[in-house]
CSV table of C-alpha atoms in Angstrom, one decimal:
chain,number,residue,atom,x,y,z
A,1,PRO,CA,11.0,16.0,-19.2
A,2,ASP,CA,14.4,14.7,-17.4
A,3,TYR,CA,13.9,15.5,-13.9
A,4,TYR,CA,11.9,12.9,-13.5
A,5,LEU,CA,13.9,10.2,-15.6
A,6,ALA,CA,15.0,7.5,-13.5
A,7,PRO,CA,18.8,7.3,-14.5
A,8,GLY,CA,18.2,3.3,-13.7
A,9,ASN,CA,15.7,3.3,-17.3
A,10,ARG,CA,17.0,2.3,-20.6
A,11,PRO,CA,15.4,3.7,-23.6
A,12,SER,CA,15.2,0.5,-24.8
A,13,ASP,CA,13.3,-0.8,-21.6
A,14,LEU,CA,9.6,-1.2,-22.1
A,15,THR,CA,8.4,0.2,-18.9
A,16,ASN,CA,9.2,3.6,-17.2
A,17,GLY,CA,9.6,0.7,-13.6
A,18,ASN,CA,6.9,2.6,-11.6
A,19,VAL,CA,5.1,-0.1,-9.9
A,20,VAL,CA,2.9,1.2,-7.7
A,21,THR,CA,-1.0,2.7,-9.1
A,22,PRO,CA,-2.5,5.3,-9.9
A,23,ALA,CA,-4.0,5.6,-6.3
A,24,THR,CA,-1.3,5.4,-4.8
A,25,MET,CA,0.1,8.5,-7.3
A,26,ALA,CA,-2.5,10.5,-6.3
A,27,ILE,CA,-2.1,9.6,-2.6
A,28,LEU,CA,1.7,10.7,-2.6
A,29,TYR,CA,1.4,13.6,-4.8
A,30,PRO,CA,1.7,16.4,-3.0
A,31,VAL,CA,4.7,14.7,-2.3
A,32,TYR,CA,5.9,14.7,-5.6
A,33,THR,CA,7.7,18.3,-6.7
A,34,LEU,CA,9.6,18.9,-3.7
A,35,PRO,CA,13.6,18.0,-4.4
A,36,TYR,CA,14.1,14.5,-3.4
A,37,ARG,CA,16.5,15.3,-0.4
A,38,GLN,CA,13.1,16.9,1.7
A,39,VAL,CA,11.4,13.6,0.9
A,40,ARG,CA,13.4,11.7,1.7
A,41,TRP,CA,13.8,13.0,5.2
A,42,ILE,CA,9.7,13.3,4.8
A,43,TRP,CA,9.1,9.7,4.0
A,44,ALA,CA,12.1,8.1,6.4
A,45,ILE,CA,9.9,10.1,9.0
A,46,ALA,CA,6.7,8.6,8.4
A,47,GLU,CA,7.4,5.3,7.8
A,48,VAL,CA,9.0,5.1,10.8
A,49,LEU,CA,5.9,6.4,12.3
A,50,PHE,CA,3.7,4.0,10.6
A,51,ALA,CA,5.7,1.3,11.7
A,52,PHE,CA,5.3,2.9,15.4
A,53,LEU,CA,1.5,2.9,14.6
A,54,SER,CA,1.5,-0.6,13.3
A,55,ILE,CA,3.6,-2.1,16.4
A,56,LEU,CA,0.7,0.1,18.4
A,57,LEU,CA,-2.7,-1.0,17.2
A,58,VAL,CA,-1.6,-3.9,17.0
A,59,ALA,CA,-1.0,-4.2,20.7
A,60,ARG,CA,-3.3,-2.8,21.5
A,61,SER,CA,-5.5,-5.0,19.9
A,62,LEU,CA,-4.7,-8.0,21.7
A,63,SER,CA,-4.9,-8.6,25.7
A,64,PRO,CA,-2.0,-7.7,27.6
A,65,LYS,CA,-0.9,-11.1,27.9
A,66,GLN,CA,-0.9,-11.7,23.8
A,67,ILE,CA,1.0,-8.9,23.8
A,68,LEU,CA,4.5,-8.8,25.5
A,69,PHE,CA,6.7,-11.9,23.7
A,70,PRO,CA,5.5,-11.0,20.0
A,71,SER,CA,5.9,-7.5,20.8
A,72,ALA,CA,9.4,-7.3,21.9
A,73,ILE,CA,10.6,-9.7,18.6
A,74,ILE,CA,8.2,-7.4,16.2
A,75,VAL,CA,10.5,-4.7,17.2
A,76,THR,CA,13.8,-6.5,17.4
A,77,GLY,CA,13.0,-8.0,14.1
A,78,LEU,CA,12.1,-5.2,12.5
A,79,ILE,CA,14.4,-2.7,14.0
A,80,CYS,CA,17.5,-4.5,13.3
A,81,SER,CA,16.6,-6.3,9.4
A,82,ALA,CA,18.0,-4.8,5.9
A,83,PHE,CA,14.3,-4.4,5.3
A,84,PHE,CA,14.0,-1.5,7.1
A,85,ILE,CA,16.8,0.4,7.4
A,86,ALA,CA,16.5,-0.3,2.9
A,87,GLU,CA,12.5,1.1,3.4
A,88,LEU,CA,13.7,4.1,4.8
A,89,GLU,CA,16.4,4.3,2.7
A,90,ARG,CA,14.6,3.8,-1.0
A,91,GLY,CA,11.2,5.2,0.1
A,92,GLN,CA,9.5,1.9,0.1
A,93,MET,CA,5.8,2.3,1.2
A,94,TYR,CA,5.6,-1.9,2.9
A,95,LEU,CA,5.8,0.4,6.1
A,96,PHE,CA,2.1,2.3,4.8
A,97,TYR,CA,0.7,-0.9,4.2
A,98,THR,CA,1.1,-2.7,7.1
A,99,PHE,CA,-0.4,0.4,8.4
A,100,LEU,CA,-3.4,0.8,6.8
A,101,LEU,CA,-3.9,-3.1,7.7
A,102,SER,CA,-2.8,-2.8,11.5
A,103,LEU,CA,-6.0,-0.1,11.0
A,104,ILE,CA,-7.7,-1.9,10.0
A,105,TYR,CA,-7.7,-4.7,12.0
A,106,PHE,CA,-8.0,-2.6,15.1
A,107,LEU,CA,-11.4,-1.3,14.3
A,108,TYR,CA,-12.6,-4.3,13.0
A,109,ASN,CA,-11.8,-5.9,17.0
A,110,LYS,CA,-13.6,-2.9,18.1
A,111,LYS,CA,-17.1,-5.0,17.5
A,112,THR,CA,-18.7,-2.3,17.7
A,113,LYS,CA,-21.9,-1.8,14.1
A,114,THR,CA,-19.8,1.7,13.1
A,115,LEU,CA,-16.2,0.8,13.6
A,116,ILE,CA,-16.6,-2.9,12.4
A,117,LEU,CA,-18.5,-0.4,8.2
A,118,LEU,CA,-15.4,2.0,8.7
A,119,SER,CA,-12.5,-1.2,8.6
A,120,GLY,CA,-14.3,-2.9,5.8
A,121,ILE,CA,-14.4,1.0,4.2
A,122,LEU,CA,-10.7,0.6,4.6
A,123,ALA,CA,-10.0,-2.5,3.0
A,124,GLY,CA,-12.1,-1.3,0.3
A,125,LEU,CA,-10.4,1.7,-0.4
A,126,ILE,CA,-6.2,-0.6,0.3
A,127,LEU,CA,-8.0,-2.4,-3.1
A,128,TYR,CA,-6.8,0.8,-4.7
A,129,LEU,CA,-3.5,0.9,-3.6
A,130,ARG,CA,-2.6,-2.9,-3.5
A,131,PRO,CA,-5.3,-5.2,-6.4
A,132,PHE,CA,-4.5,-8.3,-4.5
A,133,ALA,CA,-5.6,-6.8,-1.2
A,134,GLY,CA,-9.0,-7.8,-2.6
A,135,ILE,CA,-8.9,-11.7,-1.8
A,136,LEU,CA,-9.5,-9.7,1.6
A,137,ILE,CA,-13.4,-9.7,1.2
A,138,ILE,CA,-12.8,-13.5,1.1
A,139,PRO,CA,-12.9,-15.1,4.8
A,140,PHE,CA,-15.2,-11.8,5.5
A,141,PHE,CA,-17.9,-12.9,2.8
A,142,LEU,CA,-17.2,-16.4,4.4
A,143,ALA,CA,-17.5,-15.5,7.6
A,144,GLY,CA,-21.1,-13.9,6.6
A,145,GLN,CA,-19.7,-10.3,8.4
A,146,TRP,CA,-21.7,-8.6,6.4
A,147,GLN,CA,-21.9,-4.8,8.5
A,148,TRP,CA,-17.9,-5.7,7.0
A,149,VAL,CA,-18.7,-6.8,3.5
A,150,LYS,CA,-20.7,-3.8,3.3
A,151,GLY,CA,-18.0,-1.4,4.6
A,152,TRP,CA,-15.9,-2.8,1.5
A,153,VAL,CA,-18.3,-2.5,-0.8
A,154,MET,CA,-18.7,0.9,-0.1
A,155,GLY,CA,-15.0,1.5,0.4
A,156,ILE,CA,-14.6,-0.3,-3.4
A,157,SER,CA,-17.6,3.0,-4.7
A,158,ALA,CA,-15.9,5.7,-3.3
A,159,GLY,CA,-12.8,4.4,-4.4
A,160,PHE,CA,-14.2,4.6,-8.2
A,161,ALA,CA,-15.4,8.0,-7.5
A,162,ALA,CA,-11.9,9.5,-5.8
A,163,PHE,CA,-9.7,6.7,-8.1
A,164,ILE,CA,-11.1,5.5,-11.5
A,165,MET,CA,-13.3,8.5,-12.3
A,166,PRO,CA,-10.6,11.3,-12.2
A,167,PHE,CA,-8.1,9.1,-13.6
A,168,LYS,CA,-9.4,6.8,-16.3
A,169,ASN,CA,-6.4,7.2,-18.3
A,170,THR,CA,-3.6,6.5,-16.4
A,171,TRP,CA,-5.3,3.3,-15.1
A,172,LEU,CA,-5.0,2.3,-19.3
A,173,GLN,CA,-1.1,3.1,-18.8
A,174,TYR,CA,-0.6,1.2,-15.6
A,175,PHE,CA,-2.9,-1.9,-16.5
A,176,GLU,CA,-0.7,-1.5,-20.1
A,177,ALA,CA,2.6,-1.1,-18.1
A,178,VAL,CA,1.6,-4.6,-16.0
A,179,ALA,CA,1.5,-6.8,-19.2
A,180,ARG,CA,4.5,-4.9,-20.6
A,181,TYR,CA,6.2,-6.4,-17.0
A,182,LYS,CA,4.4,-10.0,-17.7
A,183,GLN,CA,5.6,-10.3,-21.4
A,184,ILE,CA,9.3,-9.7,-19.6
A,185,TYR,CA,9.3,-11.9,-16.5
A,186,PHE,CA,6.6,-14.2,-17.0
A,187,ASP,CA,7.5,-14.6,-21.1
A,188,ARG,CA,10.5,-13.9,-21.2
A,189,VAL,CA,10.3,-10.9,-24.7
A,190,HIS,CA,14.0,-9.9,-24.6
A,191,VAL,CA,14.9,-6.1,-24.3
A,192,GLN,CA,17.9,-4.6,-25.7
A,193,ILE,CA,20.1,-3.3,-23.6
């Protein structure tokens, strides 16, 4: 309905501009019905928390000698960047993905079987949010980290049950939209304005 119509969309567009997966939309569903003004504040606060927690998790994974200089550069660069302001102002999700990757790294570095397995499960689940994250399996597979790989397979299986099966038609529409984006940006399909 018009309530969800993005002002930048034109009737001649081949797609609606949404580039997130159906799994991402399912996770964000609780805030979809709120007014945009509330969503902006909720998401800005969440993004600041994701940034802080990402830095904290990575810092906790390093030795004290490794922490100070890189952490200072990361924090300074982050809070002074136009990227960070755009993240907050436009409601992007990159800091959420960064948080998830930091959590995966943190859990893996704990070196207990259970936490390594949990790290792999999270890595399998993140695939449904960002399909390109599937490359995370490669170094663990090549290094023979079978506990992590086992968790990754479990995460893929759980994600299939939670994100694919209930939303099959939505995923078909998503892949159709991705194919249309490919046409526009790589095949140079002419779009009427």
